[in-house]
Structures are given as structure tokens and as C-alpha cells.
């Protein structure tokens, strides 16, 4: 139980006992004798209380306590006043209330004591109002019944009966709150009606109370339905937040893996290939005995080393291949083919068909890297004598084909290294396809088809 819940139940208990105490004191004071200490002083302190009780009870009520009768009278031309008579009902010329009961019902103190006992469990029921609804409703109905009995005995207990209003809101389920308020109102209004008017009053109350109860039931039902909907929505939002957190974590991990793969591919396509070519040039320089030939191989090795260093720096900074920084894809492919033919010592036939157009940077980067990787594989593994490279531009697709007459291999066997997988991943990343055909002893063909996505801006 929370601190606030404890304060609430304490407040309701104090309110119930306070109203019961005030009502009991008012009823006892109104029914007390007019003579003999200390009753005159108490009657004087009560002020207009007896008048209010007389007006509330309606015609036909008088209070006696074994002495003179306290009667509310009105005289012609003068203010209303209380007078005392010796055991009979009296009234001024302008007010004759008629005969009535001699006094309050003598049994009301017993009912008030029962009500005091019945109020005590409110403190225990309040924190359990959601789990013991039937018990709470039964307790409320009995309490209202006791209040009705007390108001029938003395109109002073209308004050106590009003406890039904806050308790209906505090204890009853939402759908029964309006019914509890209406029942309390019926008890209070009926107690203030005269005997002749109670039949008509009950009819009017029934005509108003029944629609109010039905409306309260409907509104409370809608409130409960919306509350459950809000709770489900909050649960769904919490689940979505958890799912979004997991997705963000997965995206972060995927981004890390993609970056690692990119760096590995860049290193393989640049540094590793240039280092292989550099080693080949150094070996060729060791095997030759001619100074001019050795000088040429060493110069090529130095050029490869400088280019490898430059490409490594560009790869770390995630920049485009250097040839594409200053030229379009066809020119970069031509420069690559010429440089590779000189370095590898293999005849290369280059063909460019269709109308070259400026493509998006990722498309050109991918085609250039695929051509670079395929030619590097030919130089390292194929032992080919002839190689062909074709770059074809169509309306919707750009095609790149690299063929050689080398030793070939079995594509179905697992391949070591990063080259083939790297080419497939690069092509797939830009929405293209890569096909590989190879037969041992009959050469190899690599074909890449990528959508021709035009560049957004003109190349500088």
C-alpha cells in the first residue's frame, strides 16, 4: 500500500465518523428536554437546528423529551419562533402543522452504534477495492441501508447519509459509481419529503435515476475499454521500444561487419595486388643479367610501391579509386588494361561497346574493382597468353566481361582468399549479378551485369 493510499483511507474513515458524530449530536440535541440544565444552554447553542429539522422532516413532526414540547410556530405579522408547550403540539394562527408523531424513533441510537461499527472496515476495504469488489459493493449497500434507517428515524442523519457520495467514487467499481451516487441521493431526498409527497417523489426519482445509472454504466464501460486499450498500447510501445533497441544493436553490428568487409576488400584490391605485382617485378629483376632490364623492373617495382601506398591511404579514408577521381569509367578501364598488360606481359584485347554514359559513383567503383580483381587473378593464377576485356553500355544495364585462355579451375570447389567472394559482394551491393564460368585447362570467364544508374551530377 502506498503512502497516498494510506492517507486516503484515513481521510474517508475520519469523514465517515465525523459525519456520524455530527448527525448523532444533532439528533440527540433536537430530542433533548427544554428544561433542566444543561439542555437550555445546548438548545441556545444549537440555534436554528430544530427549525431546520422541522423543515426537513416536513409537516407532522415534533420533538419531545419528557418536558415541554419544542414547537416551531409562525405568527401573523411577526417572525417565526420556537415556543414551548406542556406536552402538546401548538402553532400560531398562520401555521398549523397538524397532528404528528410525538418524538423521534427511540431506537436510532442502536442503529447509529451499528453504523459506527459498520464504518470501521472502510480502512481495510479501500486498498482492496480492486480485488474484492463483491465485498466492497455489499458493504456499501449495507451502509446506505443503515443511513436510510437513520434518516427515517431522524432527519439529522441526512448529514451522515451524504458519506455515500465520496465512498461511491472511492470504493465502488467505475461502472457502479453512478449507481451508488444515485442511491445515496434517493435516500437523502426521500428523507426530506413529506409523507404525502413521497410516492410522487419516488416516481420522479425513478424516472431520473434509472437513466443516470444506465448512462453511468455505459460511460464507465467506455472508460474501462479505453483504459484497457491505452494499457495495451503502452505495452505495445514498450515492446516496440525493446524491438527498436535490438534492431539498432543489430544494425550497429552489421555496420561494423560491413566496414570491416569493406576495408578487407579495399586492402585486397589495392595493397595485396600491388604487393604481388611488386614481388614479381623484384623477382624478374633478380633473374635478369642485363642492367637495363634490371633497371626497368626496379622502376616498375618502385611505381607499384608508390601506388600501393597511395591506394592504402585512400582506402582508409573510404575514397574512390584514384583513376576514377580524374576520369570516367571507360578511360579508367583503358588505363588499367594498359598498365596491367605491361606489368603482366600478357596480350589484352579491350573493347568498349554502346554509348558510354556517366554512372553513379558506386556503380563505376564496383565495375572498376571487379575488372581490377579479375585481371589480378589472371596474372596470379591463370598463366594465360591472351586476355579479353569488354565493357558494354545498354539502355538499362552495364556489362563487364573478362576472359582468358589460362589453366582455369573448378568453380564448385571452395576457393581460398577474398577475391571471388569480394567481387560477388560488391556486385550484389549495387543490385547487380556476377557469373563465373571456368573449366580446368580451358580458361575462365567472369561476367558482371549492373543496373545503369546515371550519375546525379556531372563529373568534374
Coordinates of C-alpha atoms in Angstrom, one line a residue:
X1 CA 0.0 0.0 0.0
X2 CA 1.4 3.4 -1.0
X3 CA 1.7 6.4 1.3
X4 CA -1.0 8.2 -0.7
X5 CA -3.4 5.2 -0.4
X6 CA -3.0 5.2 3.4
X7 CA -3.8 8.9 3.6
X8 CA -6.9 8.4 1.5
X9 CA -8.3 5.6 3.6
X10 CA -7.6 7.6 6.8
X11 CA -9.4 10.6 5.3
X12 CA -12.5 8.5 4.4
X13 CA -12.6 7.0 7.9
X14 CA -12.4 10.4 9.6
X15 CA -15.0 11.8 7.3
X16 CA -17.5 9.0 8.0
X17 CA -17.0 9.1 11.7
X18 CA -17.2 12.9 11.7
X19 CA -20.4 13.0 9.8
X20 CA -21.9 10.2 12.0
X21 CA -20.9 12.1 15.1
X22 CA -22.4 15.4 13.9
X23 CA -25.6 13.7 12.9
X24 CA -25.9 11.8 16.3
X25 CA -25.2 15.0 18.2
X26 CA -27.8 17.0 16.2
X27 CA -30.4 14.2 16.7
X28 CA -29.8 14.0 20.4
X29 CA -29.9 17.7 20.9
X30 CA -33.2 18.1 19.0
X31 CA -34.7 15.3 21.1
X32 CA -33.5 16.7 24.4
X33 CA -35.8 18.2 27.0
X34 CA -36.1 22.0 27.0
X35 CA -35.9 22.4 30.8
X36 CA -33.2 21.4 33.2
X37 CA -29.5 22.0 33.0
X38 CA -27.7 21.8 30.7
X39 CA -30.3 21.5 28.0
X40 CA -31.4 25.1 27.7
X41 CA -27.7 26.2 27.1
X42 CA -27.3 23.4 24.5
X43 CA -30.6 24.5 22.8
X44 CA -29.4 28.0 22.7
X45 CA -26.1 26.9 21.2
X46 CA -27.9 24.8 18.6
X47 CA -29.5 27.9 17.2
X48 CA -31.7 27.2 14.2
X49 CA -31.0 23.5 14.2
X50 CA -34.5 22.5 15.4
X51 CA -36.1 24.7 12.8
X52 CA -34.0 23.1 10.1
X53 CA -35.0 19.6 11.3
X54 CA -38.7 20.6 11.3
X55 CA -38.5 22.0 7.8
X56 CA -36.5 18.9 6.6
X57 CA -38.9 16.4 8.2
X58 CA -41.9 18.2 6.8
X59 CA -45.4 18.6 8.3
X60 CA -46.3 16.4 11.2
X61 CA -43.0 16.4 13.2
X62 CA -42.4 17.4 16.8
X63 CA -39.7 16.7 19.3
X64 CA -40.3 15.9 22.9
X65 CA -38.1 14.8 25.6
X66 CA -40.2 14.3 28.6
X67 CA -40.8 18.0 29.2
X68 CA -42.5 20.9 27.3
X69 CA -42.7 20.3 23.6
X70 CA -40.4 22.4 21.4
X71 CA -42.6 23.7 18.5
X72 CA -41.9 25.8 15.5
X73 CA -44.6 28.5 15.1
X74 CA -45.3 31.4 12.9
X75 CA -47.4 34.4 13.9
X76 CA -49.2 37.0 11.9
X77 CA -47.1 40.0 11.2
X78 CA -44.1 38.7 13.2
X79 CA -41.1 36.4 12.8
X80 CA -41.2 32.7 13.3
X81 CA -40.1 31.5 16.7
X82 CA -39.9 28.4 18.9
X83 CA -42.3 28.1 21.7
X84 CA -42.6 25.5 24.4
X85 CA -45.9 23.9 25.4
X86 CA -46.7 21.3 28.0
X87 CA -46.8 18.1 26.0
X88 CA -48.9 19.2 23.0
X89 CA -48.3 20.4 19.5
X90 CA -49.1 24.1 19.0
X91 CA -48.8 26.6 16.3
X92 CA -49.6 30.2 15.6
X93 CA -52.6 31.3 13.7
X94 CA -50.8 31.2 10.4
X95 CA -49.2 27.7 10.9
X96 CA -51.0 24.6 11.9
X97 CA -48.9 21.6 11.1
X98 CA -51.5 19.1 12.3
X99 CA -51.0 16.1 14.4
X100 CA -47.7 14.2 14.1
X101 CA -45.6 11.7 15.9
X102 CA -44.7 12.6 19.5
X103 CA -40.9 12.2 19.0
X104 CA -38.0 10.7 17.1
X105 CA -37.9 6.9 16.9
X106 CA -36.4 5.8 20.2
X107 CA -34.2 3.1 18.5
X108 CA -32.0 5.4 16.5
X109 CA -29.0 5.2 19.0
X110 CA -28.8 1.5 18.5
X111 CA -28.8 1.9 14.7
X112 CA -26.2 4.7 15.0
X113 CA -23.9 2.4 17.0
X114 CA -24.3 -0.3 14.4
X115 CA -23.4 2.2 11.7
X116 CA -20.3 3.2 13.7
X117 CA -19.2 -0.5 13.8
X118 CA -20.0 -0.9 10.1
X119 CA -17.9 2.1 9.1
X120 CA -14.8 0.7 10.6
X121 CA -13.9 -1.8 7.8
X122 CA -13.6 1.1 5.3
X123 CA -9.9 1.4 6.1
X124 CA -9.4 -2.3 5.3
X125 CA -11.6 -2.3 2.2
X126 CA -10.2 0.8 0.5
X127 CA -6.8 -0.7 -0.6
X128 CA -8.6 -3.9 -1.7
X129 CA -11.3 -2.3 -3.7
X130 CA -10.0 -3.7 -7.0
X131 CA -9.5 -7.3 -5.8
X132 CA -12.6 -7.8 -3.5
X133 CA -15.3 -5.9 -5.5
X134 CA -18.2 -8.0 -4.4
X135 CA -17.3 -7.5 -0.7
X136 CA -16.9 -3.8 -1.3
X137 CA -20.3 -3.5 -3.0
X138 CA -22.1 -5.4 -0.3
X139 CA -20.5 -3.3 2.4
X140 CA -21.6 -0.1 0.6
X141 CA -25.2 -1.3 0.2
X142 CA -25.5 -2.2 3.9
X143 CA -24.0 1.2 4.9
X144 CA -26.6 3.0 2.7
X145 CA -29.3 0.9 4.2
X146 CA -28.2 1.9 7.8
X147 CA -28.1 5.5 6.7
X148 CA -31.6 5.2 5.3
X149 CA -32.9 3.7 8.5
X150 CA -31.3 6.6 10.5
X151 CA -32.7 9.3 8.2
X152 CA -36.1 7.7 8.7
X153 CA -35.7 8.0 12.5
X154 CA -34.3 11.5 12.4
X155 CA -33.6 13.9 9.5
X156 CA -30.4 14.9 11.3
X157 CA -28.8 11.8 9.8
X158 CA -29.1 13.2 6.3
X159 CA -25.7 14.6 7.1
X160 CA -24.3 11.1 7.7
X161 CA -26.1 9.7 4.7
X162 CA -24.1 12.1 2.5
X163 CA -21.0 9.9 3.1
X164 CA -22.3 7.8 0.3
X165 CA -21.2 10.3 -2.3
X166 CA -17.4 10.2 -1.7
X167 CA -17.5 6.5 -0.8
X168 CA -19.3 5.7 -4.1
X169 CA -16.4 7.3 -6.0
X170 CA -13.7 5.9 -3.8
X171 CA -14.8 2.3 -3.3
X172 CA -17.2 1.2 -6.0
X173 CA -16.1 -0.1 -9.4
X174 CA -16.3 2.6 -12.2
X175 CA -19.5 1.1 -13.6
X176 CA -21.3 1.3 -10.3
X177 CA -20.2 4.7 -9.2
X178 CA -23.1 6.5 -10.7
X179 CA -25.5 3.9 -9.2
X180 CA -24.0 4.4 -5.8
X181 CA -24.3 8.2 -6.1
X182 CA -27.9 7.9 -7.3
X183 CA -28.8 5.5 -4.4
X184 CA -27.4 8.0 -1.9
X185 CA -29.4 10.8 -3.5
X186 CA -32.6 8.8 -3.3
X187 CA -32.1 8.2 0.5
X188 CA -31.4 11.8 1.2
X189 CA -34.2 13.3 -0.9
X190 CA -36.7 10.8 0.3
X191 CA -35.9 11.7 3.9
X192 CA -36.7 15.3 3.2
X193 CA -40.1 14.7 1.6
X194 CA -43.3 14.8 3.4
X195 CA -45.4 11.6 3.8
X196 CA -47.9 12.6 1.2
X197 CA -45.3 13.6 -1.4
X198 CA -43.0 10.5 -1.1
X199 CA -44.9 8.5 -3.7
X200 CA -44.7 11.2 -6.3
X201 CA -41.1 11.9 -5.4
X202 CA -40.1 8.3 -5.8
X203 CA -41.7 8.2 -9.2
X204 CA -39.8 11.3 -10.3
X205 CA -36.5 9.9 -8.8
X206 CA -37.0 6.6 -10.6
X207 CA -37.6 8.5 -13.9
X208 CA -34.3 10.4 -13.4
X209 CA -32.2 7.9 -11.6
X210 CA -32.6 5.0 -13.9
X211 CA -31.3 6.9 -17.0
X212 CA -28.5 8.3 -14.9
X213 CA -27.5 4.8 -13.7
X214 CA -27.6 3.4 -17.3
X215 CA -25.7 6.4 -18.6
X216 CA -23.1 5.9 -15.8
X217 CA -22.8 2.3 -16.6
X218 CA -22.2 3.0 -20.3
X219 CA -19.8 5.8 -19.7
X220 CA -17.8 3.7 -17.2
X221 CA -17.8 0.8 -19.6
X222 CA -16.3 3.1 -22.3
X223 CA -13.8 4.4 -19.8
X224 CA -12.7 0.8 -18.9
X225 CA -12.5 -0.1 -22.6
X226 CA -10.3 2.9 -23.4
X227 CA -8.2 2.3 -20.3
X228 CA -7.6 -1.3 -21.4
X229 CA -6.8 0.0 -24.9
X230 CA -4.3 2.5 -23.5
X231 CA -2.7 -0.2 -21.4
X232 CA -2.3 -2.4 -24.5
X233 CA -1.0 0.5 -26.5
X234 CA 1.6 1.2 -23.8
X235 CA 2.6 -2.5 -23.7
X236 CA 2.9 -2.4 -27.5
X237 CA 5.0 0.8 -27.3
X238 CA 7.3 -0.8 -24.7
X239 CA 7.7 -3.9 -26.9
X240 CA 8.4 -1.8 -29.9
X241 CA 11.0 0.2 -27.9
X242 CA 12.7 -3.0 -27.0
X243 CA 12.5 -4.3 -30.5
X244 CA 13.9 -1.0 -31.9
X245 CA 16.8 -1.2 -29.4
X246 CA 17.6 -4.7 -30.6
X247 CA 17.3 -3.6 -34.2
X248 CA 19.6 -0.7 -33.6
X249 CA 22.1 -3.0 -31.9
X250 CA 21.9 -5.4 -34.9
X251 CA 22.3 -2.6 -37.3
X252 CA 25.3 -1.3 -35.5
X253 CA 26.9 -4.7 -35.5
X254 CA 26.0 -5.1 -39.2
X255 CA 27.6 -1.7 -39.9
X256 CA 30.8 -2.8 -38.1
X257 CA 30.9 -6.0 -40.1
X258 CA 30.3 -4.2 -43.4
X259 CA 33.0 -1.7 -42.6
X260 CA 35.5 -4.5 -41.8
X261 CA 34.5 -6.2 -45.0
X262 CA 34.9 -3.0 -47.0
X263 CA 38.4 -2.4 -45.6
X264 CA 39.4 -6.0 -46.2
X265 CA 38.2 -5.7 -49.8
X266 CA 40.0 -2.4 -50.3
X267 CA 43.2 -3.9 -49.0
X268 CA 42.8 -6.9 -51.2
X269 CA 42.0 -4.9 -54.3
X270 CA 44.8 -2.4 -53.8
X271 CA 47.7 -3.2 -51.5
X272 CA 47.7 -7.0 -51.8
X273 CA 47.5 -7.0 -55.6
X274 CA 50.2 -4.3 -55.9
X275 CA 52.4 -6.2 -53.5
X276 CA 52.1 -9.4 -55.6
X277 CA 53.0 -7.4 -58.7
X278 CA 55.9 -5.7 -56.9
X279 CA 57.3 -9.1 -55.8
X280 CA 57.0 -10.3 -59.4
X281 CA 59.0 -7.3 -60.6
X282 CA 61.7 -7.8 -58.0
X283 CA 62.0 -11.5 -58.9
X284 CA 62.3 -10.6 -62.5
X285 CA 65.0 -8.1 -61.7
X286 CA 66.9 -10.8 -59.8
X287 CA 66.7 -13.2 -62.7
X288 CA 67.9 -10.8 -65.4
X289 CA 71.6 -10.2 -66.0
X290 CA 71.2 -7.1 -68.1
X291 CA 71.4 -3.8 -66.3
X292 CA 68.9 -2.0 -68.5
X293 CA 66.3 -4.8 -67.9
X294 CA 67.0 -4.8 -64.2
X295 CA 66.6 -1.1 -64.0
X296 CA 63.2 -1.3 -65.8
X297 CA 61.9 -3.9 -63.3
X298 CA 63.1 -2.0 -60.4
X299 CA 61.4 1.2 -61.7
X300 CA 58.2 -0.7 -62.1
X301 CA 58.5 -2.1 -58.6
X302 CA 59.0 1.4 -57.2
X303 CA 56.0 2.7 -59.1
X304 CA 53.9 -0.2 -57.7
X305 CA 55.1 0.5 -54.2
X306 CA 54.1 4.2 -54.5
X307 CA 50.7 3.4 -56.0
X308 CA 50.1 0.8 -53.3
X309 CA 50.8 3.3 -50.5
X310 CA 48.5 5.9 -52.2
X311 CA 45.7 3.4 -52.5
X312 CA 46.1 2.2 -48.9
X313 CA 45.7 5.8 -47.7
X314 CA 42.6 6.3 -49.9
X315 CA 41.1 3.0 -48.7
X316 CA 41.4 4.1 -45.1
X317 CA 39.7 7.3 -45.9
X318 CA 37.0 5.5 -47.9
X319 CA 37.7 7.4 -51.0
X320 CA 37.1 6.4 -54.6
X321 CA 39.7 4.6 -56.7
X322 CA 42.3 7.2 -57.8
X323 CA 41.8 6.6 -61.5
X324 CA 38.1 7.5 -61.2
X325 CA 38.8 10.7 -59.4
X326 CA 40.1 12.3 -62.6
X327 CA 38.4 10.4 -65.4
X328 CA 35.3 8.4 -66.3
X329 CA 35.0 4.7 -66.2
X330 CA 35.9 3.9 -69.8
X331 CA 39.1 6.0 -69.5
X332 CA 40.0 4.4 -66.2
X333 CA 39.4 0.9 -67.6
X334 CA 41.7 1.7 -70.6
X335 CA 44.4 2.9 -68.3
X336 CA 44.0 -0.2 -66.1
X337 CA 44.2 -2.5 -69.1
X338 CA 47.3 -0.9 -70.5
X339 CA 49.1 -0.9 -67.1
X340 CA 48.1 -4.5 -66.4
X341 CA 49.3 -5.7 -69.9
X342 CA 52.7 -4.1 -69.4
X343 CA 53.1 -5.4 -65.9
X344 CA 51.8 -9.0 -66.5
X345 CA 53.3 -9.4 -70.0
X346 CA 50.0 -10.8 -71.4
X347 CA 48.3 -9.7 -74.5
X348 CA 45.0 -7.9 -73.6
X349 CA 42.2 -7.1 -76.1
X350 CA 40.0 -4.3 -74.9
X351 CA 36.6 -3.5 -76.4
X352 CA 34.0 -0.8 -75.3
X353 CA 30.6 -1.0 -76.9
X354 CA 27.5 1.1 -76.7
X355 CA 27.3 4.8 -75.8
X356 CA 29.3 5.4 -72.6
X357 CA 27.3 7.5 -70.0
X358 CA 28.2 8.8 -66.6
X359 CA 27.1 6.4 -64.0
X360 CA 26.6 6.7 -60.3
X361 CA 29.8 6.6 -58.3
X362 CA 29.1 3.2 -56.6
X363 CA 28.4 1.6 -60.0
X364 CA 31.6 2.8 -61.6
X365 CA 33.6 2.0 -58.4
X366 CA 32.2 -1.6 -58.4
X367 CA 32.9 -2.2 -62.2
X368 CA 36.4 -0.8 -61.8
X369 CA 37.2 -3.0 -58.8
X370 CA 35.7 -6.1 -60.5
X371 CA 37.9 -5.5 -63.6
X372 CA 40.9 -4.9 -61.4
X373 CA 40.3 -8.1 -59.3
X374 CA 39.6 -10.3 -62.4
X375 CA 42.8 -9.1 -64.1
X376 CA 44.8 -9.7 -61.0
X377 CA 43.6 -13.2 -60.7
X378 CA 44.6 -13.8 -64.3
X379 CA 48.1 -12.6 -63.6
X380 CA 48.5 -14.7 -60.4
X381 CA 46.8 -18.0 -61.3
X382 CA 45.8 -18.4 -64.9
X383 CA 49.2 -18.5 -66.8
X384 CA 47.2 -17.1 -69.8
X385 CA 48.7 -15.9 -73.1
X386 CA 45.6 -14.0 -74.2
X387 CA 43.0 -12.0 -72.3
X388 CA 39.9 -10.1 -73.4
X389 CA 38.0 -7.3 -71.6
X390 CA 34.7 -5.9 -72.8
X391 CA 32.7 -3.1 -71.3
X392 CA 29.2 -2.8 -72.8
X393 CA 26.7 0.0 -72.3
X394 CA 23.0 -0.7 -72.8
X395 CA 19.8 1.2 -72.0
X396 CA 19.3 -0.4 -68.6
X397 CA 22.4 -2.4 -67.8
X398 CA 26.2 -2.1 -67.9
X399 CA 28.0 -5.4 -68.7
X400 CA 31.6 -6.2 -67.9
X401 CA 33.3 -9.4 -69.3
X402 CA 36.8 -10.6 -68.6
X403 CA 38.0 -13.8 -70.5
X404 CA 41.3 -15.6 -70.6
X405 CA 42.8 -18.8 -72.1
X406 CA 44.6 -19.9 -69.0
X407 CA 44.6 -23.0 -66.9
X408 CA 41.1 -22.5 -65.4
X409 CA 39.8 -24.1 -62.3
X410 CA 36.7 -25.9 -60.8
X411 CA 34.3 -23.2 -59.6
X412 CA 32.4 -25.6 -57.4
X413 CA 35.4 -26.2 -55.2
X414 CA 35.9 -23.8 -52.2
X415 CA 38.3 -21.0 -53.1
X416 CA 40.9 -19.6 -50.8
X417 CA 41.3 -15.9 -50.5
X418 CA 39.0 -12.9 -50.7
X419 CA 38.9 -12.2 -54.5
X420 CA 35.8 -14.1 -55.8
X421 CA 33.6 -13.6 -52.7
X422 CA 34.7 -9.9 -52.7
X423 CA 33.6 -9.5 -56.3
X424 CA 30.2 -11.1 -55.7
X425 CA 29.5 -9.0 -52.6
X426 CA 30.5 -5.8 -54.4
X427 CA 28.2 -6.5 -57.3
X428 CA 25.3 -7.6 -55.1
X429 CA 25.6 -4.5 -53.0
X430 CA 24.7 -2.3 -56.1
X431 CA 21.9 -4.6 -57.3
X432 CA 23.9 -6.5 -59.9
X433 CA 24.8 -10.1 -60.6
X434 CA 28.1 -11.9 -61.2
X435 CA 28.5 -15.1 -63.2
X436 CA 31.7 -17.2 -63.3
X437 CA 32.4 -19.9 -65.8
X438 CA 35.7 -21.9 -65.7
X439 CA 36.9 -25.3 -66.8
X440 CA 40.3 -26.7 -65.9
X441 CA 42.6 -26.3 -68.9
X442 CA 40.1 -24.1 -70.9
X443 CA 40.3 -20.7 -69.3
X444 CA 37.9 -18.6 -67.2
X445 CA 35.2 -16.1 -68.0
X446 CA 33.8 -13.5 -65.5
X447 CA 30.6 -11.6 -66.4
X448 CA 29.1 -8.8 -64.3
X449 CA 25.7 -7.1 -65.0
X450 CA 24.8 -4.0 -63.1
X451 CA 21.9 -1.6 -63.5
X452 CA 22.9 1.5 -65.4
X453 CA 22.0 4.2 -62.8
X454 CA 23.0 7.6 -64.1
X455 CA 25.1 10.0 -62.1
X456 CA 23.3 12.8 -60.3
X457 CA 25.9 15.4 -61.1
X458 CA 28.4 15.9 -63.9
X459 CA 31.8 14.6 -63.2
X460 CA 34.4 17.3 -62.8

